[in-house]
Every structure is written in C-alpha cells, then in structure tokens.
Amino acid sequence: MLGLARFSLEECADMYRRFGSEVFRQNPLRGPATSTSLRAKISNLICSATDTEGVHTLLDDLLAPNVYFRFNPMLSAQVSLDENRPGALDLLQRDTQNYLERNRNKLARLCLVLGAERSSLNQKQYFDGLLVQVLGQV
C-alpha cells in the first residue's frame, strides 16, 4: 500500500546520501550515456523537415499510381528564396517551361487524373482509400 509521509530536510538529505547514489548508478550493460548538443539536435530537425527527396521517395513508393505527381525542374543556376535580381525570374520561368516541355506526358497524365469525373460513390471510395494510405485507418 502506498502511503504518504513527511520527512525533515535533514532526513531527506540522509536518505539521498544512502540511496541516491545506488538509484542513479550507471547500467553497465548500456554503457555511458551520450548527449547530443542542442545545435546537432536542431540541425537534425531541420534536415528531417526539409528532406524533400526522402518525402518524394516515401510518397512515390506508398501511394498508388496516378495519385502522387512531382514536378521538380532542374534549375540552370542556384537561386535563393529572397532573390531580387531583374533576370532571375525570367531564368526560373525559362527553366520551368523547358522542364514542362520535356515532361509533357507526365503533365498530360496529371490533367487526365484531375479532370476525370467521379460519382459520389467513387469520390467517397477515393478519399477513404487516401485516408487508409495516409493515416492507416478510415
């Protein structure tokens, strides 16, 4: 049975001296605890949150065909998010236009999927299937 007791500060300090060192002893089977710096933890968090290739691979492997489409043009120059040079937008538009021309079949397939008429029953089945694939449940 669990009971409550009051101990003086001196009694607590005495119990800690007697039992505390035994309670927090290192487990010889696990070895010494390692700590990761805060900088490393933040870096790992950022990497996992911005890993577009990992997300692409996961979705491409798990989802049914014609459900997930990725359009990711290769750029001819590195462009930062806060780019403000006059010709940068023109360069991005040209690279994107070239990419879409090379991937015309993929774009046409996406248009067919998005433009397909679905009955109410088909829509429900489609979204239920997506929920199962994404969440693992209905």
C-alpha positions as YAML, in Angstrom:
chain: A
units: angstrom
residues:
- id: 1
  name: MET
  ca: [0.00, 0.00, 0.00]
- id: 2
  name: LEU
  ca: [1.26, 3.44, -0.88]
- id: 3
  name: GLY
  ca: [1.44, 5.86, 1.99]
- id: 4
  name: LEU
  ca: [2.41, 9.46, 2.45]
- id: 5
  name: ALA
  ca: [4.99, 10.54, 4.97]
- id: 6
  name: ARG
  ca: [6.61, 13.78, 5.99]
- id: 7
  name: PHE
  ca: [10.35, 13.93, 6.29]
- id: 8
  name: SER
  ca: [12.54, 16.74, 7.52]
- id: 9
  name: LEU
  ca: [15.13, 18.24, 5.22]
- id: 10
  name: GLU
  ca: [17.89, 16.50, 7.14]
- id: 11
  name: GLU
  ca: [16.17, 13.12, 6.80]
- id: 12
  name: CYS
  ca: [15.75, 13.67, 3.04]
- id: 13
  name: ALA
  ca: [19.42, 14.55, 2.67]
- id: 14
  name: ASP
  ca: [20.39, 11.46, 4.68]
- id: 15
  name: MET
  ca: [18.16, 9.20, 2.53]
- id: 16
  name: TYR
  ca: [19.63, 10.69, -0.61]
- id: 17
  name: ARG
  ca: [23.16, 10.00, 0.63]
- id: 18
  name: ARG
  ca: [22.23, 6.39, 1.46]
- id: 19
  name: PHE
  ca: [20.02, 5.52, -1.51]
- id: 20
  name: GLY
  ca: [20.57, 8.21, -4.14]
- id: 21
  name: SER
  ca: [23.93, 7.04, -5.33]
- id: 22
  name: GLU
  ca: [22.59, 3.49, -5.77]
- id: 23
  name: VAL
  ca: [19.49, 4.58, -7.67]
- id: 24
  name: PHE
  ca: [21.37, 6.62, -10.24]
- id: 25
  name: ARG
  ca: [24.25, 4.24, -10.87]
- id: 26
  name: GLN
  ca: [25.24, 3.68, -14.48]
- id: 27
  name: ASN
  ca: [23.91, 0.49, -16.02]
- id: 28
  name: PRO
  ca: [27.00, -1.50, -17.11]
- id: 29
  name: LEU
  ca: [25.08, -3.15, -19.96]
- id: 30
  name: ARG
  ca: [24.09, 0.14, -21.61]
- id: 31
  name: GLY
  ca: [27.40, 1.95, -21.27]
- id: 32
  name: PRO
  ca: [27.83, 5.65, -20.65]
- id: 33
  name: ALA
  ca: [25.04, 7.98, -21.67]
- id: 34
  name: THR
  ca: [25.83, 10.14, -24.66]
- id: 35
  name: SER
  ca: [24.48, 13.61, -25.09]
- id: 36
  name: THR
  ca: [23.87, 15.42, -28.32]
- id: 37
  name: SER
  ca: [24.43, 19.12, -28.48]
- id: 38
  name: LEU
  ca: [21.48, 21.40, -28.98]
- id: 39
  name: ARG
  ca: [23.00, 22.56, -32.26]
- id: 40
  name: ALA
  ca: [23.12, 18.96, -33.55]
- id: 41
  name: LYS
  ca: [19.52, 18.33, -32.47]
- id: 42
  name: ILE
  ca: [18.30, 21.46, -34.24]
- id: 43
  name: SER
  ca: [20.31, 20.55, -37.32]
- id: 44
  name: ASN
  ca: [18.76, 17.06, -37.37]
- id: 45
  name: LEU
  ca: [15.28, 18.57, -37.01]
- id: 46
  name: ILE
  ca: [15.85, 20.97, -39.90]
- id: 47
  name: CYS
  ca: [17.26, 18.21, -42.11]
- id: 48
  name: SER
  ca: [14.30, 15.93, -41.44]
- id: 49
  name: ALA
  ca: [11.80, 18.74, -42.03]
- id: 50
  name: THR
  ca: [13.36, 19.82, -45.32]
- id: 51
  name: ASP
  ca: [14.26, 16.41, -46.77]
- id: 52
  name: THR
  ca: [12.25, 16.66, -49.98]
- id: 53
  name: GLU
  ca: [13.94, 13.64, -51.56]
- id: 54
  name: GLY
  ca: [13.01, 11.42, -48.61]
- id: 55
  name: VAL
  ca: [9.39, 12.58, -48.72]
- id: 56
  name: HIS
  ca: [9.30, 12.10, -52.51]
- id: 57
  name: THR
  ca: [10.65, 8.56, -52.23]
- id: 58
  name: LEU
  ca: [8.20, 7.69, -49.46]
- id: 59
  name: LEU
  ca: [5.13, 9.03, -51.29]
- id: 60
  name: ASP
  ca: [6.20, 7.55, -54.62]
- id: 61
  name: ASP
  ca: [6.62, 4.11, -53.02]
- id: 62
  name: LEU
  ca: [3.49, 4.12, -50.85]
- id: 63
  name: LEU
  ca: [0.82, 5.79, -52.95]
- id: 64
  name: ALA
  ca: [-0.98, 4.17, -55.86]
- id: 65
  name: PRO
  ca: [-0.01, 5.15, -59.41]
- id: 66
  name: ASN
  ca: [-1.53, 8.40, -60.68]
- id: 67
  name: VAL
  ca: [-2.08, 9.69, -57.14]
- id: 68
  name: TYR
  ca: [1.23, 11.45, -56.50]
- id: 69
  name: PHE
  ca: [2.92, 13.65, -59.10]
- id: 70
  name: ARG
  ca: [6.14, 15.55, -58.53]
- id: 71
  name: PHE
  ca: [7.21, 18.38, -60.78]
- id: 72
  name: ASN
  ca: [10.74, 19.39, -59.86]
- id: 73
  name: PRO
  ca: [12.59, 21.27, -62.61]
- id: 74
  name: MET
  ca: [16.37, 21.32, -62.54]
- id: 75
  name: LEU
  ca: [17.49, 24.93, -62.46]
- id: 76
  name: SER
  ca: [20.36, 26.20, -64.58]
- id: 77
  name: ALA
  ca: [21.52, 28.44, -61.71]
- id: 78
  name: GLN
  ca: [21.26, 28.45, -57.94]
- id: 79
  name: VAL
  ca: [18.55, 30.91, -56.88]
- id: 80
  name: SER
  ca: [17.90, 31.85, -53.25]
- id: 81
  name: LEU
  ca: [14.42, 32.39, -51.85]
- id: 82
  name: ASP
  ca: [14.99, 36.12, -51.43]
- id: 83
  name: GLU
  ca: [16.42, 36.61, -54.94]
- id: 84
  name: ASN
  ca: [15.80, 40.08, -56.37]
- id: 85
  name: ARG
  ca: [17.98, 40.32, -59.49]
- id: 86
  name: PRO
  ca: [15.99, 41.51, -62.51]
- id: 87
  name: GLY
  ca: [16.70, 38.46, -64.72]
- id: 88
  name: ALA
  ca: [16.25, 35.79, -62.02]
- id: 89
  name: LEU
  ca: [12.50, 35.38, -62.54]
- id: 90
  name: ASP
  ca: [12.97, 35.12, -66.30]
- id: 91
  name: LEU
  ca: [15.58, 32.39, -65.77]
- id: 92
  name: LEU
  ca: [13.23, 30.44, -63.47]
- id: 93
  name: GLN
  ca: [10.37, 30.74, -65.95]
- id: 94
  name: ARG
  ca: [12.57, 29.55, -68.83]
- id: 95
  name: ASP
  ca: [13.86, 26.56, -66.83]
- id: 96
  name: THR
  ca: [10.30, 25.64, -65.81]
- id: 97
  name: GLN
  ca: [8.99, 25.95, -69.37]
- id: 98
  name: ASN
  ca: [11.79, 23.67, -70.65]
- id: 99
  name: TYR
  ca: [11.03, 21.15, -67.90]
- id: 100
  name: LEU
  ca: [7.31, 21.08, -68.70]
- id: 101
  name: GLU
  ca: [8.04, 20.59, -72.40]
- id: 102
  name: ARG
  ca: [10.31, 17.64, -71.63]
- id: 103
  name: ASN
  ca: [7.69, 16.16, -69.26]
- id: 104
  name: ARG
  ca: [4.65, 16.79, -71.44]
- id: 105
  name: ASN
  ca: [3.39, 13.18, -70.99]
- id: 106
  name: LYS
  ca: [3.52, 13.41, -67.21]
- id: 107
  name: LEU
  ca: [1.64, 16.70, -67.28]
- id: 108
  name: ALA
  ca: [-1.00, 15.25, -69.64]
- id: 109
  name: ARG
  ca: [-1.48, 12.26, -67.30]
- id: 110
  name: LEU
  ca: [-1.97, 14.64, -64.36]
- id: 111
  name: CYS
  ca: [-4.57, 16.60, -66.34]
- id: 112
  name: LEU
  ca: [-6.46, 13.37, -67.07]
- id: 113
  name: VAL
  ca: [-6.45, 12.36, -63.41]
- id: 114
  name: LEU
  ca: [-7.58, 15.78, -62.19]
- id: 115
  name: GLY
  ca: [-10.18, 16.19, -64.92]
- id: 116
  name: ALA
  ca: [-11.78, 12.77, -64.51]
- id: 117
  name: GLU
  ca: [-15.42, 12.84, -63.44]
- id: 118
  name: ARG
  ca: [-16.16, 10.92, -60.27]
- id: 119
  name: SER
  ca: [-19.51, 9.82, -58.96]
- id: 120
  name: SER
  ca: [-20.30, 10.45, -55.30]
- id: 121
  name: LEU
  ca: [-19.56, 6.81, -54.51]
- id: 122
  name: ASN
  ca: [-16.26, 6.93, -56.40]
- id: 123
  name: GLN
  ca: [-15.28, 10.11, -54.57]
- id: 124
  name: LYS
  ca: [-16.02, 8.54, -51.19]
- id: 125
  name: GLN
  ca: [-14.06, 5.40, -52.10]
- id: 126
  name: TYR
  ca: [-11.19, 7.53, -53.39]
- id: 127
  name: PHE
  ca: [-10.96, 9.65, -50.23]
- id: 128
  name: ASP
  ca: [-11.39, 6.60, -47.97]
- id: 129
  name: GLY
  ca: [-8.52, 4.98, -49.84]
- id: 130
  name: LEU
  ca: [-6.39, 8.08, -49.36]
- id: 131
  name: LEU
  ca: [-7.16, 8.12, -45.64]
- id: 132
  name: VAL
  ca: [-6.15, 4.48, -45.34]
- id: 133
  name: GLN
  ca: [-2.92, 5.12, -47.23]
- id: 134
  name: VAL
  ca: [-2.02, 8.27, -45.34]
- id: 135
  name: LEU
  ca: [-3.35, 7.58, -41.85]
- id: 136
  name: GLY
  ca: [-3.63, 3.80, -41.87]
- id: 137
  name: GLN
  ca: [-7.30, 3.98, -40.89]
- id: 138
  name: VAL
  ca: [-10.72, 5.11, -42.10]
...
